[in-house]
XYZ file of C-alpha atoms in Angstrom:
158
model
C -78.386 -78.338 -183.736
C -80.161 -81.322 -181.643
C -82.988 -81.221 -179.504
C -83.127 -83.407 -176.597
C -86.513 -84.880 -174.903
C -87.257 -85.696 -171.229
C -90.701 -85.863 -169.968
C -90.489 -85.487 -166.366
C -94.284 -86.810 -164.324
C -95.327 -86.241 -160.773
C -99.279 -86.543 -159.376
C -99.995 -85.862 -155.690
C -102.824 -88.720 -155.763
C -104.651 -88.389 -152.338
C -101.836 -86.793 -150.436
C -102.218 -82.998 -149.082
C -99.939 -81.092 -150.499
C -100.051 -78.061 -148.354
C -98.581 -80.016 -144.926
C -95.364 -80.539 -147.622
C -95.796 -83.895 -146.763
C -95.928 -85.125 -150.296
C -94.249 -87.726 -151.672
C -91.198 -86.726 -154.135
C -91.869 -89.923 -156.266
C -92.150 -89.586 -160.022
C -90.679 -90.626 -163.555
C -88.504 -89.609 -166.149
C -89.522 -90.877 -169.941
C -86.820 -90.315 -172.501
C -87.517 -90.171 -176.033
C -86.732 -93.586 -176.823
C -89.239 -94.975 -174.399
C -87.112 -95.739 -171.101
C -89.054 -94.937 -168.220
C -86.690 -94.258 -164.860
C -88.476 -93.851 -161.513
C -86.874 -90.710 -159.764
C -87.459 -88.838 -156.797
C -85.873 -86.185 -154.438
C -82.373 -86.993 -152.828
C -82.548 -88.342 -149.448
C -79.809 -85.862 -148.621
C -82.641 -83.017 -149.452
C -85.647 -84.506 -148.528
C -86.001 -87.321 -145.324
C -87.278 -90.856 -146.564
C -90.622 -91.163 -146.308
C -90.834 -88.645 -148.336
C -88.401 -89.427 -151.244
C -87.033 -92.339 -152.278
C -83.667 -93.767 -152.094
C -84.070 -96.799 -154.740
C -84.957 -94.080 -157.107
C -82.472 -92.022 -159.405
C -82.582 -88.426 -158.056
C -81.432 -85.030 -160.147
C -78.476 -84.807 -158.427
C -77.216 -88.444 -159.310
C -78.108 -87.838 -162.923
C -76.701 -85.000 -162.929
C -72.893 -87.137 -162.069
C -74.078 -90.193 -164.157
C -74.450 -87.554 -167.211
C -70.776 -86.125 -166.686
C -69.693 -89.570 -166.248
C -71.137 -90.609 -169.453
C -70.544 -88.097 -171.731
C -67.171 -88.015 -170.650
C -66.820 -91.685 -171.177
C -68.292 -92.014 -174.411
C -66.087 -89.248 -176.190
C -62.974 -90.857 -174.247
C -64.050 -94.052 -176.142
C -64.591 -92.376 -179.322
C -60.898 -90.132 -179.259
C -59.542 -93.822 -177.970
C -60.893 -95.539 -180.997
C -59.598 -92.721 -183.711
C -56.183 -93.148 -182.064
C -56.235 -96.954 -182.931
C -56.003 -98.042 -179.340
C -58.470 -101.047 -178.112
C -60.233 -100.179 -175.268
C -61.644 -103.671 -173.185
C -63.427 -101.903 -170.543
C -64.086 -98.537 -168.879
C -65.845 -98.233 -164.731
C -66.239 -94.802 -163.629
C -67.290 -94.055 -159.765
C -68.116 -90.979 -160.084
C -68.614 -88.312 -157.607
C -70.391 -84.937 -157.003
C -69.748 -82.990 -154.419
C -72.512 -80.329 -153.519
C -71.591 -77.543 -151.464
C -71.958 -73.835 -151.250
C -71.086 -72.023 -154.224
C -69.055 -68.884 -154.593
C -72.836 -66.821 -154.586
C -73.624 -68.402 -151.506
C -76.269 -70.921 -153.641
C -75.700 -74.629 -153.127
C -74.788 -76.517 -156.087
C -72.569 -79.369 -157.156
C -69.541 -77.279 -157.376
C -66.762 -80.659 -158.742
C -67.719 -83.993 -160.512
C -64.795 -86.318 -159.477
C -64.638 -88.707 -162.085
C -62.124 -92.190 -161.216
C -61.899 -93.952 -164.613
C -60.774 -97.258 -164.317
C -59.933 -98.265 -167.971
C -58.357 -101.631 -169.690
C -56.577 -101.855 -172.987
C -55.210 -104.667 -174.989
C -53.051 -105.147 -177.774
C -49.553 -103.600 -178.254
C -50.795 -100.109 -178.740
C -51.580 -99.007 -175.282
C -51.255 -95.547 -174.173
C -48.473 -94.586 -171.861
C -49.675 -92.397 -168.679
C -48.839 -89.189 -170.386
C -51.373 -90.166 -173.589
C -53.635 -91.267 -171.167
C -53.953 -88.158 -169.255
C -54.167 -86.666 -172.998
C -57.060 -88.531 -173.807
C -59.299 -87.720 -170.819
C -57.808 -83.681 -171.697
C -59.786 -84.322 -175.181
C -61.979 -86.296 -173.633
C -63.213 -83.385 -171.417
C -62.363 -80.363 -173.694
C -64.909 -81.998 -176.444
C -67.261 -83.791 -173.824
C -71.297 -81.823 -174.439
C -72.135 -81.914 -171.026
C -69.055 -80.683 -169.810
C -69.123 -77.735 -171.538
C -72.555 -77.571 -170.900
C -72.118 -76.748 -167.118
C -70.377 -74.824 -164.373
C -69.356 -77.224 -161.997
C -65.249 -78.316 -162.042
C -64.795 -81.740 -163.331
C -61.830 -83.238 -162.285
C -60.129 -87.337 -163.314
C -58.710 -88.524 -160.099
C -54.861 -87.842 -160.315
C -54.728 -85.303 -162.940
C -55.137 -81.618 -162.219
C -58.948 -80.017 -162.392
C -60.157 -77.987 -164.775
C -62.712 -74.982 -163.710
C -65.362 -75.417 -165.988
């Protein structure tokens, strides 16, 4: 077992709060000290009134299955000898209606764009095998509802 620590800070300053006028500005602090400024998603609340230089849930939320599923693909890659030179995900949610009518990011779209070198590189079949581990053993992914799919192989439904 792990425990995991995110301290999450908001203060209305001199803003009324009842008019919902607010601003949606505030920080994350992980445990090691990184402090990201974060607000609302412009998609759910109109700028003023978040922030669109700021990381919002929704984008963590992607960046997180992104990540997770990156950093086990790296560490099945590395087991199964083959030398990985560099890995770019875009990664996309897509929020929409769920099947109870709630709105929620129902797929993560991940679009790995990965370079090998050396003679052992993986042929598209043991590629599409590695991102199947990658995802069956990936925390977050099994963590969450949402389908994630890798661009040109077949989704998996959570």
């Amino acid at each position: 077992m792990a425990e995991y620590l995110a301290t999450v800070r908001w203060q209305r300053g001199t803003a009324t709060f009842s008019d919902n006028l607010y601003s949606r500005a505030h920080t994350w602090q992980f445990d090691g000290g990184v402090e990201v400024p974060a607000s609302s998603s412009p998609h759910v609340v109109p700028i003023p009134l978040s922030n669109p230089a700021n990381v919002d849930p929704e984008e963590a939320f992607v960046a997180a299955v992104s990540s997770c599923h990156m950093l086990t693909f790296l560490g099945i890659a590395a087991k199964k000898r083959y030398v990985v030179d560099s890995y770019d995900d875009v990664a996309v949610g897509i929020m929409e209606e769920d099947g109870r009518g709630r709105m929620a990011i129902t797929r993560v779209i991940l679009r790995p764009d990965i370079r090998f070198s050396g003679k052992h590189v993986p042929s598209p079949e043991q590629l599409a095998q590695l991102h199947e581990l990658a995802h069956k053993n990936c925390f977050i992914a099994n963590s969450i509802t949402a389908a994630v799919e890798v661009a040109g192989l077949a989704p998996d439904e959570g």
